[in-house]
Coordinates of C-alpha atoms and ligand atoms in Angstrom, one line a residue:
M1 CA -0.4 -0.1 -0.2
P2 CA 1.3 3.6 -1.4
G3 CA 1.7 6.5 1.2
R4 CA 0.9 9.0 0.4
T5 CA 2.0 9.1 -4.2
T6 CA -0.1 11.7 -6.1
V7 CA -1.4 10.0 -9.6
L8 CA -2.5 12.7 -12.2
V9 CA -5.3 11.3 -14.3
T10 CA -5.4 13.0 -17.6
G11 CA -8.8 12.9 -19.3
G12 CA -10.0 11.1 -15.7
A13 CA -13.6 10.8 -16.4
G14 CA -14.3 9.3 -19.4
F15 CA -14.8 5.6 -19.6
I16 CA -11.3 4.3 -18.5
G17 CA -10.6 6.9 -16.9
S18 CA -12.7 6.9 -14.3
H19 CA -12.5 3.8 -13.3
T20 CA -9.1 4.0 -13.0
C21 CA -9.3 6.3 -11.3
V22 CA -12.1 4.3 -8.4
E23 CA -8.9 1.6 -8.5
L24 CA -6.8 4.8 -7.6
L25 CA -8.8 5.4 -5.0
D26 CA -9.1 1.7 -3.9
H27 CA -5.6 1.4 -3.0
G28 CA -4.9 4.4 -1.3
Y29 CA -3.4 6.9 -3.7
D30 CA -4.4 10.2 -4.1
V31 CA -5.7 11.7 -7.3
V32 CA -6.2 14.7 -9.3
V33 CA -8.3 15.2 -12.7
V34 CA -7.9 17.2 -15.2
D35 CA -10.9 16.5 -18.3
D36 CA -12.7 18.9 -19.7
Y37 CA -15.7 17.0 -20.4
S38 CA -15.7 17.2 -24.1
N39 CA -17.0 13.8 -24.0
S40 CA -17.2 13.4 -20.3
S41 CA -19.4 14.2 -17.9
P42 CA -19.2 15.3 -14.1
G43 CA -21.4 13.6 -12.6
A44 CA -19.2 9.8 -12.9
L45 CA -17.0 11.8 -10.9
E46 CA -19.4 12.1 -8.3
R47 CA -20.0 8.0 -9.1
V48 CA -16.6 7.4 -8.6
A49 CA -16.4 9.3 -5.1
K50 CA -19.6 7.4 -4.3
I51 CA -18.2 3.9 -5.0
A52 CA -14.5 5.1 -3.4
A53 CA -16.2 7.0 0.1
R54 CA -13.6 10.0 -0.7
P55 CA -13.5 12.3 -4.1
P56 CA -10.6 13.1 -5.7
V57 CA -8.6 16.0 -4.0
A58 CA -9.5 18.2 -7.2
V59 CA -10.9 17.8 -10.5
H60 CA -9.8 21.0 -12.8
E61 CA -11.9 21.6 -16.1
I62 CA -8.7 22.5 -18.4
D63 CA -8.2 21.4 -22.0
L64 CA -4.2 20.3 -21.7
L65 CA -3.3 22.7 -25.1
D66 CA -4.3 25.8 -22.3
R67 CA -0.5 25.8 -20.8
R68 CA -1.6 28.2 -18.9
A69 CA -4.2 26.5 -17.0
L70 CA -1.9 22.8 -17.1
S71 CA 1.1 24.5 -15.5
R72 CA -1.0 25.4 -12.5
V73 CA -2.4 22.4 -11.9
F74 CA 1.3 21.4 -11.7
D75 CA 3.0 23.7 -9.3
E76 CA -0.3 22.9 -7.0
H77 CA -0.4 19.4 -6.5
H78 CA 2.7 17.0 -5.8
I79 CA 2.4 15.7 -8.3
D80 CA 3.9 12.4 -8.6
A81 CA 3.2 10.2 -10.9
V82 CA 0.1 10.8 -14.4
I83 CA -1.9 8.8 -16.0
H84 CA -2.9 10.1 -18.8
F85 CA -6.0 8.6 -21.3
A86 CA -7.7 12.7 -22.4
A87 CA -7.4 12.0 -26.0
K88 CA -10.7 11.3 -28.8
K89 CA -11.4 8.0 -29.6
A90 CA -13.5 7.1 -32.3
V91 CA -12.1 6.0 -35.6
G92 CA -14.9 7.5 -38.2
E93 CA -14.2 11.1 -36.9
S94 CA -11.1 10.7 -37.0
V95 CA -10.8 10.3 -40.7
E96 CA -12.8 13.7 -40.8
L97 CA -10.7 15.4 -38.5
P98 CA -7.3 14.3 -38.8
V99 CA -6.3 17.8 -37.8
E100 CA -8.2 18.2 -34.8
Y101 CA -6.8 14.9 -33.9
Y102 CA -3.1 15.5 -33.8
D103 CA -3.7 18.4 -32.4
T104 CA -5.8 16.7 -29.5
N105 CA -3.3 13.9 -29.2
V106 CA -0.5 14.9 -30.1
G107 CA 0.0 18.5 -29.5
G108 CA -2.2 17.3 -25.2
T109 CA 0.3 14.6 -24.9
T110 CA 3.4 17.7 -25.9
A111 CA 1.8 20.0 -23.9
L112 CA 2.2 17.8 -20.4
L113 CA 5.2 16.1 -21.1
R114 CA 6.4 19.9 -20.6
A115 CA 4.6 20.0 -18.1
M116 CA 6.1 17.5 -16.2
H117 CA 9.4 18.3 -17.4
D118 CA 9.1 21.9 -16.0
H119 CA 7.8 20.5 -13.0
G120 CA 9.8 17.6 -12.0
V121 CA 7.9 14.8 -12.6
H122 CA 9.2 11.6 -14.3
R123 CA 6.7 9.0 -13.8
L124 CA 3.8 8.6 -16.9
V125 CA 1.4 6.0 -18.1
F126 CA 0.8 6.8 -21.3
S127 CA -2.6 4.8 -22.9
S128 CA -2.0 3.5 -26.6
S129 CA -4.2 1.8 -28.4
C130 CA -4.5 -1.6 -30.5
S131 CA -5.9 0.2 -33.2
I132 CA -2.0 0.9 -34.0
Y133 CA -1.0 -2.6 -35.3
G134 CA -3.6 -2.1 -38.3
N135 CA -4.3 -4.9 -40.7
A136 CA -2.4 -7.7 -38.9
T137 CA -1.6 -10.8 -41.5
K138 CA -1.6 -12.9 -37.6
V139 CA -3.5 -12.5 -34.4
P140 CA -2.5 -13.0 -31.9
L141 CA -0.2 -10.5 -31.2
T142 CA 3.0 -9.6 -29.7
E143 CA 4.3 -5.7 -29.0
E144 CA 6.7 -6.5 -31.2
D145 CA 4.5 -7.6 -34.1
P146 CA 4.7 -4.3 -36.7
A147 CA 2.6 -1.1 -36.3
G148 CA 1.0 0.2 -39.7
P149 CA -1.9 2.4 -38.5
T150 CA -4.4 2.9 -40.5
N151 CA -6.5 5.5 -39.4
P152 CA -5.8 9.4 -38.2
Y153 CA -6.7 8.0 -34.8
A154 CA -4.3 5.5 -34.9
T155 CA -2.2 7.3 -36.4
S156 CA -2.0 10.0 -33.9
K157 CA -1.2 6.9 -31.2
W158 CA 1.9 5.6 -33.1
L159 CA 2.8 9.4 -33.2
C160 CA 2.7 9.5 -29.4
E161 CA 4.9 5.7 -28.6
Q162 CA 6.7 7.5 -31.1
V163 CA 7.4 11.3 -29.7
L164 CA 7.5 9.1 -26.0
A165 CA 10.2 6.7 -26.8
D166 CA 11.7 9.7 -28.1
T167 CA 11.9 11.7 -24.9
C168 CA 12.6 9.0 -22.9
R169 CA 16.8 8.5 -24.7
H170 CA 17.5 11.9 -24.4
L171 CA 15.6 13.0 -20.9
P172 CA 16.4 9.4 -18.7
R173 CA 14.6 10.2 -15.1
L174 CA 11.9 9.7 -17.8
S175 CA 9.8 6.1 -16.5
V176 CA 7.0 5.5 -19.1
L177 CA 5.0 2.7 -20.0
V178 CA 3.4 2.5 -22.8
L179 CA -0.4 0.8 -22.1
R180 CA -2.4 -0.5 -26.0
Y181 CA -5.6 -1.6 -24.6
F182 CA -7.4 -4.2 -27.0
N183 CA -11.0 -3.4 -26.8
P184 CA -12.0 -2.5 -23.2
V185 CA -16.1 -2.7 -22.5
G186 CA -17.6 -3.8 -18.7
A187 CA -18.9 -1.6 -15.8
H188 CA -18.0 -1.1 -12.3
P189 CA -20.2 -4.5 -11.0
S190 CA -21.9 -1.8 -8.7
G191 CA -23.3 -0.7 -11.9
L192 CA -22.4 3.3 -10.9
L193 CA -20.8 3.8 -13.2
G194 CA -19.7 2.1 -17.2
E195 CA -19.1 3.5 -20.4
V196 CA -21.4 6.7 -21.6
P197 CA -21.4 7.3 -25.0
R198 CA -22.2 10.6 -26.0
G199 CA -24.4 11.1 -29.4
A200 CA -27.6 8.9 -29.9
V201 CA -26.4 5.6 -31.5
P202 CA -23.0 4.5 -30.1
N203 CA -19.8 3.4 -32.2
N204 CA -19.1 0.6 -30.7
V205 CA -20.6 -3.2 -30.4
M206 CA -21.1 -2.7 -26.8
P207 CA -22.4 -0.2 -25.8
Y208 CA -24.7 -0.6 -29.0
L209 CA -25.9 -4.4 -28.4
A210 CA -26.8 -2.6 -24.6
R211 CA -29.1 -0.1 -26.1
V212 CA -30.5 -2.4 -29.2
A213 CA -30.2 -5.2 -25.5
A214 CA -33.0 -2.3 -24.1
G215 CA -35.4 -1.8 -26.9
R216 CA -34.1 2.6 -27.3
L217 CA -32.9 1.2 -30.6
P218 CA -34.2 -1.2 -32.8
K219 CA -31.3 -4.2 -34.2
L220 CA -27.7 -4.4 -34.0
S221 CA -25.6 -3.9 -37.8
V222 CA -23.0 -7.2 -37.7
F223 CA -20.8 -5.3 -40.7
G224 CA -19.6 -7.4 -42.3
D225 CA -19.8 -12.1 -42.6
D226 CA -16.6 -12.3 -45.1
Y227 CA -14.2 -11.7 -42.9
P228 CA -11.5 -14.7 -42.8
T229 CA -12.9 -15.2 -39.4
T230 CA -14.7 -18.8 -37.8
D231 CA -18.7 -17.3 -38.4
G232 CA -16.5 -14.4 -40.8
T233 CA -17.2 -11.4 -38.5
G234 CA -15.0 -9.7 -36.8
V235 CA -12.5 -11.1 -34.3
R236 CA -11.8 -8.6 -30.9
D237 CA -10.8 -9.2 -28.2
Y238 CA -12.8 -7.6 -25.3
I239 CA -11.2 -6.9 -22.0
H240 CA -13.0 -5.6 -18.8
V241 CA -12.5 -2.1 -17.7
M242 CA -12.4 -2.7 -14.1
D243 CA -9.5 -5.5 -16.1
V244 CA -8.0 -2.2 -18.0
A245 CA -7.9 -0.1 -14.1
E246 CA -6.2 -2.6 -12.4
G247 CA -3.9 -2.5 -14.8
H248 CA -3.0 1.1 -14.2
R249 CA -2.7 0.8 -10.8
V250 CA -0.1 -2.6 -11.8
A251 CA 1.8 0.0 -13.6
L252 CA 2.4 2.6 -11.9
E253 CA 3.6 1.1 -9.0
H254 CA 6.7 -1.2 -11.7
L255 CA 7.3 2.8 -13.4
V256 CA 8.9 3.2 -9.9
G257 CA 12.8 2.7 -10.0
E258 CA 12.7 2.4 -13.5
N259 CA 13.9 4.4 -16.3
G260 CA 13.1 4.9 -20.3
M261 CA 9.6 3.9 -22.5
R262 CA 8.6 -0.8 -22.1
V263 CA 5.6 -1.3 -24.2
F264 CA 3.6 -3.4 -23.3
N265 CA -0.3 -4.6 -24.7
L266 CA -3.0 -4.7 -22.7
G267 CA -5.5 -7.8 -23.5
T268 CA -6.8 -11.3 -22.8
G269 CA -5.8 -13.4 -25.2
Q270 CA -9.3 -13.9 -25.8
G271 CA -10.9 -13.6 -29.5
T272 CA -14.4 -13.4 -30.2
S273 CA -16.6 -12.9 -33.3
V274 CA -19.4 -10.2 -33.1
L275 CA -21.5 -12.7 -33.5
E276 CA -20.2 -14.8 -30.2
L277 CA -20.6 -11.3 -28.8
V278 CA -23.8 -11.4 -29.5
A279 CA -24.5 -14.6 -28.6
A280 CA -23.5 -13.9 -24.8
F281 CA -25.2 -10.6 -24.3
Q282 CA -28.9 -12.4 -24.8
R283 CA -27.5 -15.0 -22.5
A284 CA -25.7 -11.8 -19.9
S285 CA -29.4 -10.1 -20.1
G286 CA -32.1 -12.8 -20.6
T287 CA -33.4 -10.7 -24.1
S288 CA -33.6 -11.4 -27.7
I289 CA -31.5 -9.4 -29.7
P290 CA -32.5 -8.8 -33.3
Y291 CA -29.6 -8.0 -35.6
E292 CA -29.2 -7.8 -39.0
I293 CA -25.8 -8.3 -41.5
T294 CA -25.0 -5.9 -43.9
G295 CA -21.6 -4.4 -45.3
R296 CA -17.9 -4.2 -44.3
R297 CA -16.9 -0.7 -41.8
P298 CA -14.6 0.5 -43.6
G299 CA -11.9 0.6 -42.2
D300 CA -12.2 -2.5 -39.4
V301 CA -10.0 -5.1 -39.7
P302 CA -10.7 -9.0 -39.4
A303 CA -9.2 -9.4 -36.0
L304 CA -7.0 -7.9 -33.3
V305 CA -6.3 -11.0 -30.8
A306 CA -3.4 -9.8 -28.1
D307 CA -0.9 -12.0 -26.7
P308 CA -0.8 -10.7 -23.3
S309 CA 2.3 -13.1 -22.1
A310 CA 5.1 -10.3 -22.4
V311 CA 2.3 -8.5 -19.2
A312 CA 2.2 -11.3 -17.5
R313 CA 5.6 -12.2 -17.1
A314 CA 6.8 -9.0 -16.4
W315 CA 4.0 -8.3 -13.3
N316 CA 2.7 -11.9 -12.6
W317 CA -0.2 -10.1 -13.8
T318 CA -3.6 -10.8 -15.5
T319 CA -6.6 -10.1 -16.5
T320 CA -9.7 -12.6 -14.1
R321 CA -12.4 -11.4 -15.9
D322 CA -14.6 -12.9 -18.5
L323 CA -16.9 -12.1 -21.4
T324 CA -20.0 -13.7 -19.4
A325 CA -19.0 -10.5 -16.6
M326 CA -18.0 -8.4 -19.9
C327 CA -21.8 -8.4 -20.4
E328 CA -23.2 -8.8 -17.1
D329 CA -21.7 -5.7 -15.7
V330 CA -22.7 -4.2 -19.1
W331 CA -26.1 -4.5 -18.7
R332 CA -26.7 -3.7 -15.0
F333 CA -24.7 -0.8 -15.8
Q334 CA -27.7 -0.6 -19.3
E335 CA -30.8 -1.6 -16.8
L336 CA -30.1 1.2 -13.6
N337 CA -28.5 4.4 -16.1
P338 CA -31.2 4.4 -19.2
S339 CA -30.0 7.5 -20.4
G340 CA -26.5 7.8 -18.6
Y341 CA -25.1 10.4 -15.9
P342 CA -28.1 12.6 -14.6
N343 CA -27.4 15.7 -15.2
Ligands
LIG1 N1 -19.5 -4.0 -34.7 C1 -20.4 -4.0 -35.6 N2 -21.6 -3.6 -35.5 C2 -21.2 -2.3 -34.7 C3 -20.2 -1.7 -34.6 C4 -19.2 -2.9 -34.4 O1 -20.5 -4.9 -36.8 O2 -22.4 -1.3 -34.3 C5 -18.3 -4.7 -35.5 C6 -16.8 -3.8 -36.1 O3 -17.5 -4.4 -37.2 C7 -15.9 -5.1 -35.2 C8 -16.3 -5.0 -33.8 O4 -17.7 -5.0 -34.0 O5 -16.0 -5.9 -35.7 C9 -15.9 -4.0 -33.5 O6 -16.3 -2.8 -33.1 P1 -15.9 -1.7 -32.5 O7 -16.4 -0.5 -32.6 O8 -16.5 -2.3 -31.4 O9 -14.3 -2.0 -31.4 P2 -13.0 -1.4 -33.1 O10 -12.9 -2.3 -33.2 O11 -13.3 -0.4 -34.4 O12 -12.0 -0.8 -32.0 C10 -11.8 0.7 -32.0 C11 -10.6 0.9 -31.7 C12 -10.1 1.0 -30.5 C13 -11.0 1.4 -29.4 C14 -12.6 0.6 -29.5 C15 -12.8 0.5 -28.5 O13 -10.1 0.6 -32.7 O14 -8.8 1.8 -29.9 O15 -13.4 0.8 -30.8 O16 -12.6 2.0 -28.2 F1 -10.1 0.5 -28.8

C-alpha cells in the first residue's frame, strides 16, 4: 500500500479514466483529475466518489492545450506520477477531422510532457491502442509485431509512442509505460459507473448492443460476415474495464525505480466474434437481440487479439474477468442508468 502518492489522471471523467480513479482511490492513492468534459461529464466523478467513499483531491476542468492552466495544476499539487487518458478516440471521426486528432492527441501529449518536465515529474503511464497494429496479418499480436496504423486516430497514438520513446532516450530520468489496450468494455460491478457514449447512436459494438437489448435501438448491424474468421464476423479481444483499471494501478508500481519506455499489450488473449458477442450478451441479459448482417465498415480489420504474455511475465499479472462478466456488468449499468449519468 503506497503512502500518499498523488497521481494526476488526465481524462479522469472518461470511461477508462473514471474506473481507474476508483481503482486508485481504493488502493490509497490520492487522485487529481484533469478533464475538459468534451466527451465525458462531471456525473462520472460523482459516482467515483460514491463508490470509493472519497473524492479525488481536486478536479480541474481544463484543456491540456491550455499550457498556463496545465502548469498551474502542477504548481498547485505535488504530482508523483501521471496517467494520460485524455484523447479523442473515434476512428471514423478521425478520418473526417485528422487535424483535430493530431492537435488533441499528439499536442495534448507534448503539452503534458512539457509540464511534467518543467515540474520535475518523471513517471507516466500512456494510453495507447491495439489499433496501431492496423491490418494485422496474424493473431495473437505481440508488442514486437509491426505497427501499421490505418487511420488518423491510430496514427496519432503511434506518433505519441514515437515522441515518448525519443524523449526517454534524451531524458534518462523519465519512466514511461505505454499500454496498448485491445477493446475495453464492461462497467463497474456496482452498476454506478460505465460507458456513456455521446450522441444517440454509439460507434462501438458493446454500448450499441446494450441499447438494442434495452429496446432503445431496433437492431444491431453486424458489419460484414465475409471476413476470414470462424463465422465471418470481426474478431476482437474484449477486455473488462476493471481489468484495464487494475492494469494501470499495477503499472504505477512498476514505474518506480525504472527509466526508459516499455510497451505492453493489455488484452485477454481471447478472440470473440461479433456473433459470439451477441450470443454472450443475450445470455447475460436474458433478452433477444435482433441483428442484421450489413456490409463491412470502412477501415475495419478482420481480427485483433493480444498476446498478453509479456505483461504477465513482467508484472506477474493477468486479467481475471471473462466475457460473461463484461456483458453482465454492461447490462446492469444499462438497466440502472438508461440515460447515462444525470446532468
Ligand atoms: N461492429 C459491428 N456493429 C457495430 C459496431 C461494431 O458489427 O454497430 C463490429 C466491428 O465491425 C468490429 C467489432 O464490432 O468487428 C468491434 O468494433 P468496435 O467499434 O466496438 O471497436 P473497434 O475494434 O473498431 O476498435 C475501436 C478502436 C479501439 C478502441 C475500441 C473501443 O480502434 O482503439 O474502438 O473504443 F479500443
